[in-house]
Amino acid sequence: MKADTHYAVVLDAGSSGTRAYLYSWPDHSGDKHELLKISPLLQDGEPMVKKATPGLSSLGETPDNAFEYIRPLLMFASDNIPKEKHKETPLYILATAGMRLLEKEKQEAVMANLRKGINENFDFYFPTGHLDIISGKQEGIYQWLAINYVLGKFQHAEHAARNEELVAVEPLHSSRDTESLVFRPRTVGALDMGGASMQVAMEITSNLQLQGMPEKDKAQVAEINLGCTEHDTEHTYRVFVTTFLGYGANEAVNRHH
């Protein structure tokens, strides 16, 4: 039987512009040590991306134009993903610091116009939770996931490159025996400077490391399970993430002026 191809559309609504990214992946291999093999749709060997400027937050005063602003990006997605797949293709619109800086009423008006326009004009799978203004913490987690996924750091001992440095990770609820240790590639930390905010994220690999942190930093640790079962210790990561609103490139320049 021919393997099926699945698709997804992600609109990253940043402070200086909104970019549409298209992804696809084949059916899962069935190997519990492996994650889905997600890759961008390519054109002439380059990822297909379309951008709208300025940022979504520029529509705070004219929220009724929000859907029209985003329509060309959705047409781009619609034209490049097979029509028969639209109903099962998830669409995510995730807005970041630019929208976080708007007043609540303006945020809600922009989001309401987007939701209405998309539901009336496109068939993508778009439940309520797929349109969101994400926190700096979520933003930090997503960019940490993205860079480590691209670098192959989520491969496990069975599939890691021969020269890959492995680290012994202590699961959160482990009893200190070596049986419960997970050996996997050492992930990289990530520092992301956007337009309006900056995020820093890194993995916590041992309980000792966690215990040595001040309480306010412990609150910034997120537990992320990338596996397909609830108690998949092999694919569970603890990530310390912190965000600095106002320390993105554009905001820093504004402050300088």
Short mmCIF file of C-alpha atoms in Angstrom, two decimals:
data_model
loop_
_atom_site.label_atom_id
_atom_site.label_comp_id
_atom_site.label_asym_id
_atom_site.label_seq_id
_atom_site.Cartn_x
_atom_site.Cartn_y
_atom_site.Cartn_z
CA MET A 1 0.00 0.00 0.00
CA LYS A 2 1.31 3.47 -0.96
CA ALA A 3 2.27 5.59 2.06
CA ASP A 4 -0.05 8.55 2.54
CA THR A 5 1.27 12.12 2.64
CA HIS A 6 -0.03 14.52 5.30
CA TYR A 7 0.17 18.32 5.27
CA ALA A 8 0.07 21.26 7.67
CA VAL A 9 0.07 25.06 7.32
CA VAL A 10 1.65 27.35 9.92
CA LEU A 11 1.28 31.13 9.86
CA ASP A 12 3.85 32.78 12.09
CA ALA A 13 2.42 36.23 12.86
CA GLY A 14 5.49 38.10 14.11
CA SER A 15 5.84 41.77 14.97
CA SER A 16 7.27 42.81 11.58
CA GLY A 17 5.32 40.47 9.28
CA THR A 18 3.38 37.21 8.91
CA ARG A 19 4.97 34.23 7.14
CA ALA A 20 3.18 31.15 5.81
CA TYR A 21 5.08 27.85 6.01
CA LEU A 22 3.90 24.60 4.40
CA TYR A 23 4.92 21.17 5.73
CA SER A 24 4.39 17.55 4.77
CA TRP A 25 5.22 14.14 6.22
CA PRO A 26 4.63 10.48 5.32
CA ASP A 27 2.82 8.02 7.63
CA HIS A 28 4.77 7.25 10.82
CA SER A 29 7.31 4.43 10.45
CA GLY A 30 5.84 2.54 13.42
CA ASP A 31 9.25 2.54 15.16
CA LYS A 32 8.59 3.86 18.68
CA HIS A 33 12.13 5.31 18.81
CA GLU A 34 11.36 7.63 15.90
CA LEU A 35 9.34 10.81 15.51
CA LEU A 36 7.40 11.87 12.39
CA LYS A 37 9.65 12.93 9.51
CA ILE A 38 8.30 16.42 8.88
CA SER A 39 9.81 18.56 6.12
CA PRO A 40 8.95 21.85 4.41
CA LEU A 41 7.39 21.77 0.95
CA LEU A 42 10.12 22.73 -1.51
CA GLN A 43 10.22 24.69 -4.75
CA ASP A 44 13.51 24.55 -6.72
CA GLY A 45 15.12 23.03 -3.61
CA GLU A 46 14.09 25.91 -1.33
CA PRO A 47 11.34 25.87 1.35
CA MET A 48 8.12 27.49 0.11
CA VAL A 49 7.38 30.58 2.21
CA LYS A 50 5.14 33.58 1.59
CA LYS A 51 5.23 36.77 3.65
CA ALA A 52 2.77 39.60 4.35
CA THR A 53 3.98 42.91 5.86
CA PRO A 54 3.74 44.77 8.19
CA GLY A 55 2.84 42.65 11.24
CA LEU A 56 -0.68 41.51 12.13
CA SER A 57 -0.56 43.89 15.12
CA SER A 58 -0.62 46.85 12.67
CA LEU A 59 -4.34 46.03 12.19
CA GLY A 60 -5.16 46.86 15.82
CA GLU A 61 -6.99 50.03 14.68
CA THR A 62 -8.64 48.38 11.62
CA PRO A 63 -9.47 44.81 12.74
CA ASP A 64 -12.07 44.39 9.97
CA ASN A 65 -9.19 44.20 7.47
CA ALA A 66 -7.41 41.34 9.28
CA PHE A 67 -8.78 38.53 7.11
CA GLU A 68 -8.04 40.39 3.84
CA TYR A 69 -4.48 40.96 5.07
CA ILE A 70 -4.00 37.22 5.58
CA ARG A 71 -6.02 35.98 2.57
CA PRO A 72 -3.03 35.92 0.11
CA LEU A 73 -1.12 33.64 2.51
CA LEU A 74 -4.06 31.24 2.75
CA MET A 75 -4.47 31.27 -1.07
CA PHE A 76 -0.77 30.36 -1.31
CA ALA A 77 -1.37 27.41 1.04
CA SER A 78 -4.58 26.43 -0.75
CA ASP A 79 -2.87 26.43 -4.17
CA ASN A 80 0.07 24.28 -3.04
CA ILE A 81 -1.70 21.61 -0.97
CA PRO A 82 -3.88 19.06 -2.82
CA LYS A 83 -7.53 20.15 -2.66
CA GLU A 84 -8.72 16.74 -1.42
CA LYS A 85 -6.38 17.12 1.60
CA HIS A 86 -7.64 20.53 2.78
CA LYS A 87 -10.25 19.22 5.25
CA GLU A 88 -7.66 17.13 7.13
CA THR A 89 -4.79 19.67 6.87
CA PRO A 90 -4.36 21.55 10.16
CA LEU A 91 -3.92 25.32 9.89
CA TYR A 92 -2.21 27.12 12.77
CA ILE A 93 -1.98 30.90 13.15
CA LEU A 94 0.31 31.75 16.03
CA ALA A 95 0.93 35.41 16.84
CA THR A 96 3.83 36.57 18.99
CA ALA A 97 5.13 39.69 20.75
CA GLY A 98 3.70 42.32 18.38
CA MET A 99 0.16 41.14 19.18
CA ARG A 100 1.00 40.68 22.88
CA LEU A 101 1.74 44.42 23.02
CA LEU A 102 -1.81 45.34 21.82
CA GLU A 103 -4.69 46.04 24.21
CA LYS A 104 -6.95 43.04 24.90
CA GLU A 105 -9.98 44.44 23.01
CA LYS A 106 -7.90 45.08 19.89
CA GLN A 107 -6.37 41.60 20.07
CA GLU A 108 -9.82 40.03 20.29
CA ALA A 109 -11.26 42.09 17.42
CA VAL A 110 -8.40 41.09 15.08
CA MET A 111 -8.72 37.41 16.05
CA ALA A 112 -12.52 37.39 15.64
CA ASN A 113 -12.25 38.81 12.11
CA LEU A 114 -9.61 36.22 11.16
CA ARG A 115 -11.62 33.30 12.54
CA LYS A 116 -14.82 34.35 10.75
CA GLY A 117 -13.12 34.96 7.39
CA ILE A 118 -11.16 31.70 7.44
CA ASN A 119 -14.13 29.55 8.43
CA GLU A 120 -16.27 31.09 5.66
CA ASN A 121 -13.67 30.90 2.88
CA PHE A 122 -11.30 27.97 3.49
CA ASP A 123 -11.67 24.26 4.28
CA PHE A 124 -8.53 23.71 6.38
CA TYR A 125 -8.87 21.99 9.76
CA PHE A 126 -9.02 25.09 11.98
CA PRO A 127 -10.48 24.53 15.47
CA THR A 128 -10.51 27.39 18.00
CA GLY A 129 -7.19 26.49 19.64
CA HIS A 130 -5.30 26.78 16.33
CA LEU A 131 -5.55 30.60 16.40
CA ASP A 132 -3.62 31.95 19.33
CA ILE A 133 -1.44 34.73 20.68
CA ILE A 134 1.27 32.62 22.25
CA SER A 135 3.24 33.55 25.35
CA GLY A 136 6.96 34.27 25.28
CA LYS A 137 7.44 30.92 27.01
CA GLN A 138 5.63 29.03 24.21
CA GLU A 139 7.58 31.00 21.62
CA GLY A 140 10.84 29.98 23.28
CA ILE A 141 9.77 26.32 23.38
CA TYR A 142 8.76 26.28 19.70
CA GLN A 143 12.04 27.77 18.51
CA TRP A 144 14.02 25.36 20.73
CA LEU A 145 12.03 22.44 19.25
CA ALA A 146 12.53 23.71 15.70
CA ILE A 147 16.32 24.10 15.87
CA ASN A 148 16.87 20.76 17.61
CA TYR A 149 14.53 18.93 15.21
CA VAL A 150 16.34 20.37 12.17
CA LEU A 151 19.73 19.42 13.66
CA GLY A 152 18.54 15.83 14.24
CA LYS A 153 18.99 16.12 18.03
CA PHE A 154 15.74 14.23 18.67
CA GLN A 155 17.14 11.06 17.07
CA HIS A 156 17.76 8.44 19.74
CA ALA A 157 20.71 6.14 20.44
CA GLU A 158 19.42 3.60 17.84
CA HIS A 159 19.34 6.18 15.04
CA ALA A 160 21.91 8.81 16.09
CA ALA A 161 24.93 9.55 13.90
CA ARG A 162 28.01 7.51 14.84
CA ASN A 163 30.01 10.51 16.14
CA GLU A 164 27.02 12.05 17.98
CA GLU A 165 27.71 12.89 21.64
CA LEU A 166 25.14 11.11 23.81
CA VAL A 167 24.09 12.39 27.22
CA ALA A 168 22.44 10.42 30.05
CA VAL A 169 19.13 12.13 30.81
CA GLU A 170 17.41 11.54 34.11
CA PRO A 171 13.62 11.43 33.67
CA LEU A 172 11.67 13.72 35.99
CA HIS A 173 10.06 10.97 38.09
CA SER A 174 13.01 8.59 38.15
CA SER A 175 14.28 6.50 41.03
CA ARG A 176 17.99 7.09 40.77
CA ASP A 177 18.87 3.74 39.15
CA THR A 178 20.68 3.56 35.83
CA GLU A 179 17.78 1.58 34.34
CA SER A 180 15.69 4.72 34.14
CA LEU A 181 18.37 6.83 32.41
CA VAL A 182 17.74 7.69 28.77
CA PHE A 183 20.81 7.97 26.51
CA ARG A 184 20.22 10.39 23.67
CA PRO A 185 21.99 13.20 21.74
CA ARG A 186 22.82 16.36 23.66
CA THR A 187 20.41 19.08 22.54
CA VAL A 188 21.51 22.63 21.81
CA GLY A 189 20.36 25.76 23.62
CA ALA A 190 18.64 28.42 21.52
CA LEU A 191 18.57 32.21 21.65
CA ASP A 192 15.97 33.83 19.42
CA MET A 193 15.85 37.57 18.81
CA GLY A 194 12.57 38.50 17.19
CA GLY A 195 11.23 41.97 16.41
CA ALA A 196 9.67 42.72 19.80
CA SER A 197 10.97 40.03 22.18
CA MET A 198 13.92 37.75 22.82
CA GLN A 199 13.74 34.12 24.02
CA VAL A 200 16.38 31.85 25.56
CA ALA A 201 15.79 28.08 25.93
CA MET A 202 17.89 25.06 26.98
CA GLU A 203 17.36 21.49 28.15
CA ILE A 204 17.65 20.44 31.81
CA THR A 205 19.11 16.92 31.80
CA SER A 206 19.37 16.04 35.50
CA ASN A 207 17.27 16.45 38.65
CA LEU A 208 20.35 17.88 40.40
CA GLN A 209 20.51 20.66 37.84
CA LEU A 210 16.84 21.41 38.51
CA GLN A 211 17.23 21.35 42.32
CA GLY A 212 20.04 23.90 42.13
CA MET A 213 17.81 26.47 40.43
CA PRO A 214 16.04 29.33 42.27
CA GLU A 215 12.25 28.85 42.61
CA LYS A 216 11.40 31.57 40.06
CA ASP A 217 13.56 29.79 37.45
CA LYS A 218 12.02 26.39 38.26
CA ALA A 219 8.66 27.90 37.31
CA GLN A 220 10.14 28.55 33.84
CA VAL A 221 10.81 24.86 33.17
CA ALA A 222 8.40 23.14 30.79
CA GLU A 223 8.05 19.39 30.32
CA ILE A 224 7.45 18.44 26.68
CA ASN A 225 6.54 14.96 25.44
CA LEU A 226 7.18 14.58 21.70
CA GLY A 227 6.36 10.86 21.63
CA CYS A 228 3.12 9.14 20.72
CA THR A 229 2.33 7.66 24.16
CA GLU A 230 1.55 9.45 27.40
CA HIS A 231 4.49 8.05 29.38
CA ASP A 232 7.16 8.14 26.68
CA THR A 233 10.23 8.96 28.82
CA GLU A 234 12.47 8.56 25.79
CA HIS A 235 10.89 11.55 24.07
CA THR A 236 10.18 13.70 27.16
CA TYR A 237 12.29 16.84 27.49
CA ARG A 238 12.55 19.38 30.28
CA VAL A 239 13.29 22.82 28.88
CA PHE A 240 14.16 25.98 30.80
CA VAL A 241 12.84 28.94 28.85
CA THR A 242 12.77 32.64 29.58
CA THR A 243 11.57 35.61 27.52
CA PHE A 244 12.39 39.31 27.49
CA LEU A 245 9.56 41.43 26.05
CA GLY A 246 10.90 44.67 24.54
CA TYR A 247 14.34 43.19 23.78
CA GLY A 248 13.63 42.23 20.18
CA ALA A 249 15.60 43.97 17.41
CA ASN A 250 12.90 46.51 16.46
CA GLU A 251 12.05 47.42 20.05
CA ALA A 252 15.76 47.81 20.89
CA VAL A 253 16.19 50.22 17.95
CA ASN A 254 13.09 52.18 19.04
CA ARG A 255 14.50 52.47 22.55
CA HIS A 256 17.85 53.68 21.16
CA HIS A 257 16.08 56.43 19.18
#
